[in-house]
XYZ file of C-alpha atoms in Angstrom:
678
model
C 0.073 -9.289 -19.717
C -3.096 -7.748 -20.876
C -5.408 -8.936 -23.483
C -6.319 -6.434 -26.027
C -8.545 -8.843 -27.589
C -11.277 -8.936 -30.050
C -14.572 -9.379 -28.501
C -17.494 -9.547 -30.849
C -19.037 -6.250 -30.016
C -15.632 -5.266 -30.370
C -15.651 -2.225 -32.378
C -16.411 -0.622 -29.051
C -12.952 -0.973 -27.765
C -12.533 -3.901 -25.423
C -9.022 -4.924 -24.998
C -7.600 -8.117 -23.738
C -4.285 -7.629 -22.396
C -1.257 -9.567 -22.850
C -1.502 -11.028 -20.536
C -1.073 -8.900 -18.242
C -3.511 -7.039 -20.075
C -5.081 -6.608 -23.361
C -7.892 -4.404 -24.274
C -10.630 -5.287 -26.688
C -9.873 -3.972 -30.028
C -12.421 -4.920 -32.528
C -14.029 -1.629 -33.312
C -17.617 -1.880 -32.117
C -19.228 -4.220 -34.551
C -22.600 -5.356 -33.618
C -23.904 -8.429 -32.187
C -27.520 -8.339 -31.147
C -27.863 -6.125 -28.100
C -28.660 -8.169 -25.038
C -30.693 -6.167 -22.559
C -30.881 -8.071 -19.312
C -32.018 -5.384 -16.897
C -32.919 -1.724 -16.584
C -29.436 -0.644 -15.560
C -28.180 2.385 -17.510
C -24.887 1.220 -18.953
C -23.905 4.295 -20.956
C -22.877 7.475 -19.153
C -21.493 9.714 -21.889
C -20.120 9.847 -25.427
C -17.664 12.376 -26.834
C -15.046 12.507 -29.591
C -14.091 8.842 -30.222
C -15.000 7.694 -26.692
C -18.011 6.051 -25.084
C -18.185 5.985 -21.264
C -19.956 3.027 -19.655
C -20.843 1.814 -16.162
C -20.475 -1.661 -14.700
C -22.197 -3.411 -11.807
C -20.745 -5.555 -9.003
C -23.026 -8.612 -8.850
C -22.689 -10.697 -5.700
C -21.466 -7.795 -3.560
C -24.238 -8.319 -1.009
C -23.204 -11.951 -0.521
C -19.738 -10.983 0.713
C -19.142 -10.787 4.456
C -18.408 -7.366 5.918
C -14.735 -8.306 6.347
C -14.459 -9.242 2.669
C -16.218 -6.031 1.669
C -13.673 -4.127 3.762
C -10.858 -5.940 1.975
C -12.268 -4.911 -1.399
C -12.731 -1.324 -0.207
C -9.203 -0.989 1.179
C -7.677 -2.461 -1.977
C -9.656 -0.094 -4.235
C -8.591 2.860 -2.101
C -4.966 1.722 -2.332
C -5.313 1.653 -6.111
C -6.827 5.114 -6.357
C -4.182 6.536 -4.025
C -1.623 5.984 -6.786
C -3.736 7.388 -9.618
C -1.495 10.433 -10.123
C 1.508 8.180 -10.759
C 0.065 7.005 -14.069
C -0.600 10.585 -15.125
C 2.984 11.607 -14.438
C 4.416 8.476 -16.039
C 2.470 9.225 -19.209
C 3.971 12.713 -19.617
C 5.944 15.111 -17.470
C 3.446 18.018 -17.752
C 0.222 16.016 -17.418
C -0.494 16.802 -13.774
C 0.092 20.528 -14.244
C -2.130 20.577 -17.338
C -4.877 18.574 -15.612
C -4.907 20.846 -12.575
C -5.209 23.954 -14.738
C -7.910 22.530 -16.997
C -9.952 21.343 -14.010
C -9.674 24.711 -12.334
C -10.935 26.370 -15.498
C -13.781 23.874 -15.763
C -14.968 24.421 -12.177
C -14.474 28.187 -11.831
C -15.044 29.773 -15.245
C -18.086 32.066 -15.216
C -18.060 33.236 -18.822
C -19.968 32.063 -21.918
C -20.512 28.296 -21.695
C -22.664 28.082 -24.820
C -19.916 28.935 -27.310
C -18.359 26.337 -29.602
C -14.970 27.056 -28.044
C -16.243 26.170 -24.562
C -17.902 22.995 -25.809
C -14.650 22.048 -27.506
C -12.795 22.799 -24.267
C -15.104 20.445 -22.357
C -14.542 17.706 -24.930
C -10.775 18.165 -24.800
C -10.765 17.929 -21.001
C -12.807 14.728 -21.133
C -10.367 13.264 -23.654
C -7.451 14.163 -21.391
C -9.213 12.563 -18.427
C -9.885 9.410 -20.389
C -6.290 9.058 -21.579
C -4.683 9.965 -18.238
C -2.924 12.742 -20.096
C -2.627 14.658 -23.349
C -1.711 11.673 -25.538
C -4.367 9.370 -26.946
C -4.786 6.269 -24.793
C -4.447 3.917 -27.751
C -2.680 5.538 -30.677
C -0.389 7.441 -28.231
C -0.474 10.467 -30.564
C -0.869 13.853 -28.908
C -4.489 15.006 -29.006
C -4.984 18.434 -30.554
C -7.806 20.614 -29.166
C -10.456 22.201 -31.383
C -9.835 25.658 -29.916
C -6.839 27.936 -30.270
C -4.112 28.937 -27.867
C -5.498 32.442 -27.459
C -8.811 31.061 -26.185
C -7.099 28.860 -23.621
C -4.906 31.744 -22.469
C -8.068 33.811 -21.981
C -9.587 31.042 -19.835
C -6.368 30.734 -17.837
C -6.309 34.458 -17.109
C -10.003 34.715 -16.215
C -9.808 31.830 -13.752
C -6.353 32.580 -12.309
C -5.193 29.134 -13.383
C -1.511 28.229 -13.450
C -0.559 27.188 -16.975
C 2.228 28.794 -18.963
C 5.502 28.124 -20.733
C 6.190 24.675 -22.130
C 3.172 23.093 -20.386
C 0.867 25.524 -22.212
C 2.715 25.570 -25.528
C 2.912 21.783 -25.872
C -0.881 21.515 -26.095
C -0.738 23.333 -29.429
C 2.707 22.761 -30.955
C 4.293 19.678 -32.532
C 6.655 18.906 -29.673
C 6.326 15.536 -27.866
C 3.858 14.409 -30.518
C 3.996 10.689 -29.654
C 3.876 9.190 -26.182
C 5.468 6.034 -27.594
C 7.382 6.257 -30.866
C 8.299 2.838 -32.263
C 9.392 3.963 -35.716
C 12.408 1.991 -36.885
C 14.057 5.254 -37.965
C 13.584 7.039 -34.626
C 15.594 7.204 -31.438
C 12.644 5.503 -29.790
C 13.567 6.625 -26.267
C 14.496 10.234 -26.962
C 11.591 10.726 -29.381
C 8.939 9.236 -27.092
C 7.171 11.621 -24.705
C 6.609 8.951 -22.054
C 8.135 10.061 -18.750
C 10.191 6.943 -18.012
C 13.455 8.557 -19.087
C 15.089 11.948 -18.713
C 14.842 14.250 -21.743
C 18.503 13.765 -22.675
C 18.543 9.947 -22.332
C 18.899 8.082 -25.635
C 18.088 4.568 -26.783
C 21.792 3.754 -26.779
C 22.059 4.989 -23.190
C 19.241 2.696 -22.083
C 20.631 -0.348 -23.869
C 24.135 0.213 -22.481
C 22.916 0.875 -18.944
C 20.684 -2.178 -18.592
C 22.947 -4.566 -20.489
C 25.662 -3.794 -17.911
C 23.447 -4.884 -15.003
C 24.147 -8.519 -14.224
C 21.290 -10.607 -12.865
C 20.746 -14.205 -11.815
C 20.232 -15.893 -15.184
C 18.013 -18.575 -13.678
C 15.771 -16.149 -11.794
C 16.326 -12.716 -13.364
C 14.670 -9.652 -11.879
C 12.718 -7.326 -14.165
C 15.462 -4.753 -14.595
C 14.315 -1.146 -14.529
C 10.671 -2.008 -13.862
C 10.052 0.552 -11.113
C 12.330 3.464 -11.868
C 12.979 6.484 -14.049
C 16.371 6.616 -15.770
C 17.862 10.113 -15.874
C 21.184 11.840 -16.351
C 22.744 13.732 -13.468
C 26.000 15.528 -14.227
C 26.309 13.388 -17.338
C 25.911 10.103 -15.422
C 22.943 7.754 -15.776
C 21.031 7.315 -12.521
C 17.853 5.400 -11.645
C 15.196 7.199 -9.599
C 13.306 4.365 -7.920
C 9.570 4.487 -7.261
C 9.318 3.885 -3.502
C 8.565 5.462 -0.146
C 10.999 8.334 0.206
C 11.880 8.090 -3.491
C 10.204 9.087 -6.728
C 6.401 9.150 -6.277
C 6.958 8.596 -2.552
C 4.034 10.808 -1.469
C 1.544 8.697 -3.398
C 3.242 5.417 -2.517
C 2.981 6.206 1.189
C -0.789 6.574 0.754
C -0.922 3.273 -1.146
C 0.920 1.603 1.736
C -1.495 3.039 4.315
C -4.443 1.392 2.570
C -2.558 -1.851 1.961
C -1.814 -2.067 5.690
C -5.552 -1.887 6.341
C -6.155 -4.537 3.662
C -3.597 -6.855 5.247
C -5.498 -6.601 8.530
C -8.637 -8.105 6.955
C -6.962 -10.600 4.609
C -8.966 -13.795 4.091
C -6.085 -16.140 4.914
C -2.378 -16.315 5.711
C -1.272 -16.582 2.082
C -3.179 -13.428 1.184
C -1.723 -11.592 4.170
C 1.789 -12.736 3.212
C 1.353 -11.483 -0.351
C 0.017 -8.097 0.758
C 2.825 -7.810 3.306
C 5.433 -8.385 0.593
C 3.726 -5.832 -1.650
C 3.985 -3.307 1.189
C 7.671 -4.126 1.674
C 8.257 -3.706 -2.069
C 6.639 -0.277 -2.105
C 8.701 0.762 0.917
C 12.053 -0.466 -0.408
C 11.707 -0.516 -4.187
C 13.565 -3.859 -4.192
C 12.922 -5.894 -7.358
C 13.949 -9.053 -5.504
C 11.075 -8.319 -3.114
C 8.823 -7.743 -6.124
C 9.640 -11.248 -7.336
C 8.987 -12.647 -3.844
C 5.643 -10.854 -3.873
C 4.741 -12.192 -7.324
C 5.474 -15.765 -6.195
C 3.379 -15.313 -3.047
C 0.592 -13.674 -5.051
C 0.432 -16.367 -7.722
C 0.335 -19.032 -4.982
C -2.462 -17.245 -3.112
C -5.497 -18.805 -4.771
C -7.885 -19.711 -1.968
C -9.730 -16.490 -1.205
C -12.765 -14.907 -2.842
C -10.957 -11.594 -3.349
C -7.914 -10.947 -5.528
C -6.096 -7.941 -6.917
C -3.545 -6.633 -9.367
C -1.373 -3.845 -8.008
C 2.005 -2.459 -8.996
C 4.159 -1.221 -11.858
C 3.281 -3.970 -14.251
C 2.793 -3.597 -17.996
C 5.727 -2.374 -20.074
C 3.840 -1.515 -23.288
C 4.277 2.205 -22.669
C 8.057 1.906 -22.608
C 9.531 1.784 -26.127
C 12.339 -0.374 -24.695
C 10.044 -2.567 -22.626
C 11.652 -2.059 -19.192
C 9.419 0.354 -17.283
C 6.144 -0.741 -15.713
C 3.033 1.448 -15.748
C 1.109 1.809 -12.494
C -2.041 -0.314 -12.574
C -4.597 -1.770 -10.173
C -7.655 -3.986 -10.525
C -9.622 -5.366 -7.565
C -11.555 -8.575 -8.235
C -14.209 -10.825 -6.724
C -14.403 -14.412 -7.953
C -17.307 -15.448 -10.180
C -17.478 -19.076 -9.100
C -19.931 -20.415 -11.687
C -18.085 -19.087 -14.731
C -14.685 -19.900 -13.254
C -15.678 -23.537 -12.817
C -16.788 -23.757 -16.455
C -13.540 -22.317 -17.808
C -11.203 -24.131 -15.376
C -11.051 -27.015 -17.837
C -8.647 -25.003 -19.993
C -6.037 -24.691 -17.271
C -6.539 -28.341 -16.344
C -5.803 -29.325 -19.950
C -2.893 -26.905 -20.465
C -0.376 -29.730 -20.927
C -2.505 -31.355 -23.648
C -2.576 -28.107 -25.608
C 1.188 -27.720 -25.244
C 1.923 -31.299 -26.288
C -0.354 -31.156 -29.329
C 0.693 -27.731 -30.579
C 2.661 -27.259 -33.824
C 5.699 -25.915 -31.930
C 9.075 -27.545 -32.490
C 9.588 -30.226 -29.869
C 12.552 -28.445 -28.314
C 10.406 -25.343 -27.822
C 7.620 -27.112 -25.927
C 7.448 -27.171 -22.153
C 7.715 -30.605 -20.558
C 5.525 -29.373 -17.730
C 3.134 -26.439 -17.930
C 2.841 -25.314 -14.312
C 0.154 -23.718 -12.243
C -1.953 -21.998 -14.872
C -5.178 -20.838 -13.228
C -8.066 -19.281 -15.138
C -10.988 -17.560 -13.484
C -13.819 -15.280 -14.412
C -13.922 -12.397 -11.958
C -16.149 -9.495 -11.025
C -14.278 -6.200 -11.081
C -14.886 -3.984 -8.041
C -12.537 -1.145 -8.921
C -9.728 -0.105 -11.258
C -7.109 2.634 -11.390
C -3.972 3.731 -13.187
C -3.301 2.113 -16.544
C -6.469 -0.009 -16.191
C -8.866 2.947 -15.991
C -10.905 4.433 -17.588
C -9.800 2.243 -20.524
C -9.825 -1.249 -19.090
C -8.574 -4.681 -20.068
C -11.081 -7.505 -20.302
C -8.533 -10.241 -19.698
C -5.313 -10.409 -17.712
C -2.530 -12.950 -17.232
C 0.205 -12.346 -14.663
C 2.940 -12.269 -13.478
C 5.029 -11.202 -16.460
C 8.380 -12.466 -15.212
C 8.970 -15.597 -17.261
C 10.921 -17.594 -14.667
C 8.121 -17.170 -12.128
C 5.557 -18.311 -14.694
C 7.612 -21.406 -15.462
C 8.427 -22.322 -11.859
C 5.296 -21.221 -10.012
C 2.586 -20.683 -12.621
C 0.387 -17.732 -13.445
C -3.097 -16.351 -12.936
C -5.363 -15.668 -15.895
C -8.621 -13.833 -15.384
C -11.507 -12.747 -17.563
C -13.272 -9.607 -16.318
C -16.823 -10.911 -16.508
C -18.850 -7.868 -15.478
C -16.794 -5.607 -17.760
C -17.561 -7.873 -20.711
C -21.224 -7.920 -19.682
C -21.339 -4.124 -19.774
C -19.830 -4.067 -23.247
C -22.426 -6.597 -24.375
C -25.261 -4.524 -22.981
C -23.992 -1.276 -24.487
C -25.117 -2.362 -27.957
C -23.585 -2.383 -31.425
C -23.175 0.018 -34.286
C -24.046 -1.572 -37.640
C -20.404 -1.918 -38.674
C -20.625 -5.699 -38.915
C -23.098 -5.438 -41.797
C -20.841 -2.916 -43.524
C -17.550 -4.776 -43.313
C -18.524 -8.479 -43.343
C -18.265 -10.093 -46.765
C -21.689 -11.727 -46.905
C -24.755 -12.858 -44.956
C -23.108 -16.138 -43.992
C -20.277 -14.263 -42.273
C -22.777 -12.022 -40.480
C -24.827 -15.012 -39.354
C -21.756 -16.815 -37.996
C -20.678 -13.705 -36.090
C -24.107 -13.106 -34.608
C -24.574 -16.715 -33.537
C -21.058 -17.755 -32.529
C -19.013 -14.557 -32.342
C -19.386 -13.780 -28.654
C -18.387 -17.254 -27.556
C -15.589 -17.351 -30.118
C -14.149 -14.135 -28.740
C -14.491 -15.369 -25.162
C -12.694 -18.606 -26.033
C -9.993 -16.807 -27.990
C -9.367 -14.598 -25.004
C -9.168 -17.606 -22.691
C -6.878 -19.551 -25.022
C -4.711 -16.478 -25.565
C -4.339 -15.830 -21.847
C -4.278 -19.306 -20.338
C -2.624 -21.390 -23.044
C -0.880 -18.908 -25.318
C 1.101 -16.908 -22.814
C 1.902 -19.998 -20.752
C 3.219 -21.960 -23.731
C 6.685 -22.486 -25.118
C 10.126 -22.064 -23.636
C 13.276 -20.105 -24.380
C 16.371 -22.035 -25.397
C 19.105 -22.429 -22.771
C 21.515 -19.517 -22.804
C 19.187 -17.209 -24.731
C 18.265 -13.936 -23.059
C 14.763 -12.770 -22.235
C 12.613 -11.545 -25.158
C 12.992 -8.010 -23.786
C 16.747 -8.353 -24.290
C 16.747 -10.265 -27.564
C 13.722 -8.958 -29.474
C 13.946 -5.433 -28.021
C 11.184 -3.110 -29.270
C 9.478 -5.990 -31.113
C 9.073 -8.073 -27.947
C 5.513 -6.985 -27.087
C 3.979 -7.382 -30.525
C 5.698 -10.737 -31.100
C 4.448 -12.051 -27.743
C 0.893 -10.850 -28.360
C 0.904 -12.340 -31.850
C 2.253 -15.625 -30.518
C -0.560 -15.838 -27.953
C -3.145 -14.844 -30.561
C -1.897 -17.579 -32.883
C -2.057 -20.200 -30.158
C -5.704 -19.295 -29.609
C -6.503 -19.204 -33.325
C -4.924 -22.601 -33.907
C -7.042 -24.304 -31.257
C -10.305 -22.503 -32.041
C -10.630 -24.855 -35.027
C -9.980 -27.982 -32.995
C -12.723 -30.423 -31.873
C -11.013 -30.488 -28.463
C -12.836 -27.307 -27.420
C -16.191 -29.032 -28.024
C -14.994 -32.161 -26.255
C -14.257 -29.951 -23.235
C -17.787 -28.548 -23.295
C -16.749 -25.027 -24.295
C -18.887 -24.870 -27.449
C -21.629 -26.868 -29.091
C -20.106 -26.495 -32.577
C -16.313 -26.200 -32.728
C -16.192 -25.752 -36.490
C -18.610 -22.835 -36.703
C -17.112 -21.250 -33.598
C -13.706 -21.423 -35.279
C -15.075 -20.053 -38.534
C -16.623 -17.074 -36.747
C -13.333 -16.449 -34.925
C -11.279 -16.617 -38.132
C -13.679 -14.321 -40.000
C -13.578 -11.758 -37.207
C -9.805 -11.867 -36.831
C -9.024 -11.411 -40.520
C -11.727 -8.754 -40.913
C -10.310 -6.810 -37.992
C -6.634 -7.307 -38.776
C -6.871 -6.245 -42.421
C -9.801 -3.831 -42.445
C -11.767 -2.624 -39.458
C -8.972 -1.754 -37.043
C -7.842 0.852 -39.595
C -10.606 3.154 -38.340
C -8.349 3.760 -35.339
C -5.651 5.372 -37.498
C -5.427 8.763 -39.172
C -4.948 8.522 -42.934
C -1.242 8.245 -43.687
C -0.260 6.894 -40.272
C 1.747 3.728 -39.797
C 0.593 1.095 -37.310
C 2.569 1.568 -34.092
C 0.522 0.133 -31.212
C 1.781 -3.370 -30.355
C -1.581 -5.177 -30.448
C -2.677 -3.521 -33.698
C 0.652 -4.469 -35.214
C 0.301 -8.080 -34.180
C -3.198 -8.398 -35.609
C -2.031 -6.908 -38.892
C 1.124 -8.996 -39.270
C -0.679 -12.212 -38.391
C -3.496 -11.457 -40.856
C -1.316 -10.085 -43.663
C 1.202 -12.932 -43.422
C -1.604 -15.510 -43.476
C -3.252 -13.808 -46.466
C 0.001 -13.760 -48.445
C 0.956 -17.318 -47.478
C -2.383 -18.691 -48.692
C -2.800 -16.396 -51.686
C -1.607 -18.882 -54.308
C -4.085 -21.517 -53.136
C -6.890 -18.989 -52.663
C -7.209 -19.612 -48.906
C -8.393 -16.026 -48.364
C -9.846 -14.110 -51.291
C -9.635 -10.333 -51.525
C -12.964 -9.210 -52.948
C -13.850 -5.823 -54.419
C -17.571 -5.202 -54.756
C -19.227 -1.860 -55.485
C -15.950 -0.120 -54.746
C -15.630 -1.794 -51.343
C -12.955 -4.228 -50.165
C -13.721 -7.450 -48.291
C -11.725 -10.532 -47.309
C -13.500 -13.864 -47.739
C -12.027 -17.005 -46.197
C -12.414 -19.878 -48.661
C -10.631 -22.658 -46.796
C -10.732 -22.486 -42.998
C -8.794 -25.713 -42.464
C -5.901 -24.544 -44.616
C -5.982 -21.227 -42.800
C -5.629 -23.133 -39.545
C -2.534 -24.843 -40.959
C -1.132 -21.445 -41.918
C -1.780 -20.117 -38.419
C 0.001 -23.195 -37.053
C 2.987 -22.598 -39.320
C 3.222 -18.964 -38.237
C 2.845 -19.971 -34.574
C 5.742 -22.384 -34.976
C 7.908 -19.656 -36.521
C 6.925 -17.033 -33.957
C 7.801 -19.411 -31.132
C 11.129 -20.142 -32.840
C 11.849 -16.414 -32.996
C 11.064 -16.108 -29.286
C 12.909 -19.262 -28.220
C 16.044 -18.440 -30.210
C 15.937 -14.670 -29.673
C 16.015 -14.047 -33.443
C 15.852 -10.245 -33.577
C 16.289 -9.930 -37.345
C 13.439 -12.361 -38.048
C 11.193 -10.523 -35.572
C 12.041 -7.201 -37.184
C 11.367 -8.523 -40.685
C 8.024 -10.059 -39.696
C 6.757 -6.922 -37.980
C 8.166 -4.320 -40.364
C 7.203 -6.208 -43.543
C 3.668 -7.130 -42.487
C 2.619 -5.158 -39.415
C 3.554 -1.496 -39.882
C 2.676 -0.113 -43.309
C -0.938 0.369 -44.366
C -2.405 0.184 -47.880
C -3.414 3.833 -48.209
C -6.175 3.242 -50.752
C -7.859 0.651 -48.540
C -7.350 2.858 -45.494
C -9.015 5.802 -47.238
C -11.877 3.567 -48.319
C -12.361 2.133 -44.817
C -12.455 5.600 -43.261
C -15.061 6.710 -45.793
C -17.205 3.632 -45.144
C -16.866 4.094 -41.410
C -17.793 7.786 -41.481
C -21.527 7.026 -41.545
C -21.308 5.351 -38.130
C -21.599 7.678 -35.187
C -20.907 5.175 -32.413
C -17.523 5.834 -30.811
C -14.833 3.235 -31.595
C -13.394 3.207 -28.041
C -15.088 2.541 -24.722
C -14.082 2.876 -21.100
C -15.664 2.985 -17.676
C -16.448 4.973 -14.601
C -16.046 2.918 -11.425
C -18.839 2.202 -8.950
C -18.177 4.073 -5.702
C -18.008 2.012 -2.506
C -19.378 4.201 0.288
C -18.766 3.052 3.891
C -21.229 3.729 6.712
C -19.637 4.253 10.110
C -20.921 3.518 13.600
C -20.485 5.806 16.613
C -17.065 4.310 17.302
C -15.871 5.297 13.828
C -15.848 1.707 12.579
C -17.236 0.583 9.233
C -20.540 -1.224 9.747
C -21.775 -1.487 6.150
C -21.277 -0.306 2.562
C -23.479 1.060 -0.176
C -22.623 1.202 -3.873
C -23.239 4.425 -5.768
C -22.954 4.862 -9.514
C -21.427 8.137 -10.752
C -23.994 10.432 -12.358
C -21.448 11.569 -14.960
C -17.904 11.044 -16.154
C -16.852 14.536 -15.099
C -18.280 14.006 -11.604
C -16.021 11.019 -11.029
C -12.942 12.620 -12.554
C -13.293 15.738 -10.402
C -13.952 13.644 -7.299
C -10.800 11.630 -7.979
C -8.728 14.797 -8.365
C -10.166 16.177 -5.134
C -9.612 13.038 -3.062
C -6.558 11.363 -4.606
C -4.196 14.116 -5.785
C -1.218 12.747 -3.931
C 1.604 14.136 -6.081
C 2.850 17.638 -6.812
C 2.303 18.876 -10.368
C 6.018 18.552 -11.207
C 8.043 15.449 -10.238
């Protein structure tokens, strides 16, 4: 799962993923900018996006064999880049190819507003791996008309016509993921996991009929597209010789090279199983791989690779292609290891019902890592925290890996703030707490969310998986549950006892201020006026915050303040708020453990979807004076091998891309491994 978490600079767009992956979502408030070197962190800024760079500290200390392992794994990841584009929308690859051809061959007027708007639109499409916004999932409309694009197409002999051209400008396929309770969420979502005539009822009937081992269930449907052929539902599996086979074969080639330089036998076994999985598409092999991967903990290099996160599927079955290659940060990992070592204490002392607590929390590892490369769903918009695997039985029996992406967080910190904190915080005390304790509070919340939250609790015997029982509410309930676990313990002296802060109370206060401020106010800058909240992490932050506000309203736990026409939320009693968070955590775990769909639906729909339109309008007006983009993402450093006369790698250099467009065009040139229509 990814952590889409709130990191204090947050208004910039870090996400901490659920653990498999969450991205930072506190719109770029500022904490004092920490400039530690002369490295140029920012590459570009356009529309609502800021493009950053990151470094790979410690690269030079790796042996050549370990550097090769990193290189081969990053190349394997990039080899599958086109898969994510096609998964996101069926016309994405065709549209990208045409837009890039226009960009590189057009010889007309490049000073006009239309051309500048074309460049911005192309950059937005690159950033989102398609024509739908990476976060809101709404289709992005260009600031030029259809006639202008047709002119560019004709003058550059580009191939773009019919539905692929029309959809850029019309209202068709307007949401990549449509979670509206009144929609056929499969048929009305543009995501390319299902055929155009497949309905929600079709999906539910098809997968409910597949019987699995109840003790060790596979992740049904994870690596396939469900389509209708002659009126019959058929799965098209992602594998060599199957759907996306051309790209998968390239992934396998690089993984074979990686296996040859694995650091130890456990690593080699895990990579070998990953290769077998890509060749066969077997979900039993995927589970075998996940077990081998989670038990491979001894090397300096690690990776995430596969069809993993299911957030883009409105039904929560289909995994998006994603890769992250990591180098251990030993100093930071040692400091944070205490959380995983104390996982059982946190479970035992949580407010969960006794029958919902785990007797033994197994194998939770937490490390800070240095990212060396990302692709697919993790790039350009990246998580800052990850916890995997997602299959619950593997987590319970074999444990999980939680990582914090240290150099990514460092780049966010060095990119600076925006002034939004001063605008949206209630008073100077709140600002002071955020500036002094906010960064560490966010780091701890991420760690608690990933290591303790997602590893906690158990499902009652005989109850199906949350995907089956909670359906479209599964992701937001799980993210809220993990958030609440972290919030509950951020106001506990235990975190100071463990050496994770020098003032647990003020750290907790800063965390609570930031969470409520974001959940009820600042995250609204990510929505268009009139929109409902649909993204799972935004929903969970709103329903947690709104429920807590309502629950404590009678006792004045959180006060809604209007001053000079501006709305603020001021926490009056942090200890009572902690109790409220504990109560909601208990209920959210009950919903998960018992598979209570109606309670999940009521919680999310009543508190997490609708937005107070007057406050939303006010927030957008207040935010309009800030020019800093609310979302951030990254270009990847380029690992460049030097070869000897025998054609063998003898060393590597690291080059930073000069521009966002340079890297995007290079990727399309070197890693276009799929046809434009699949």
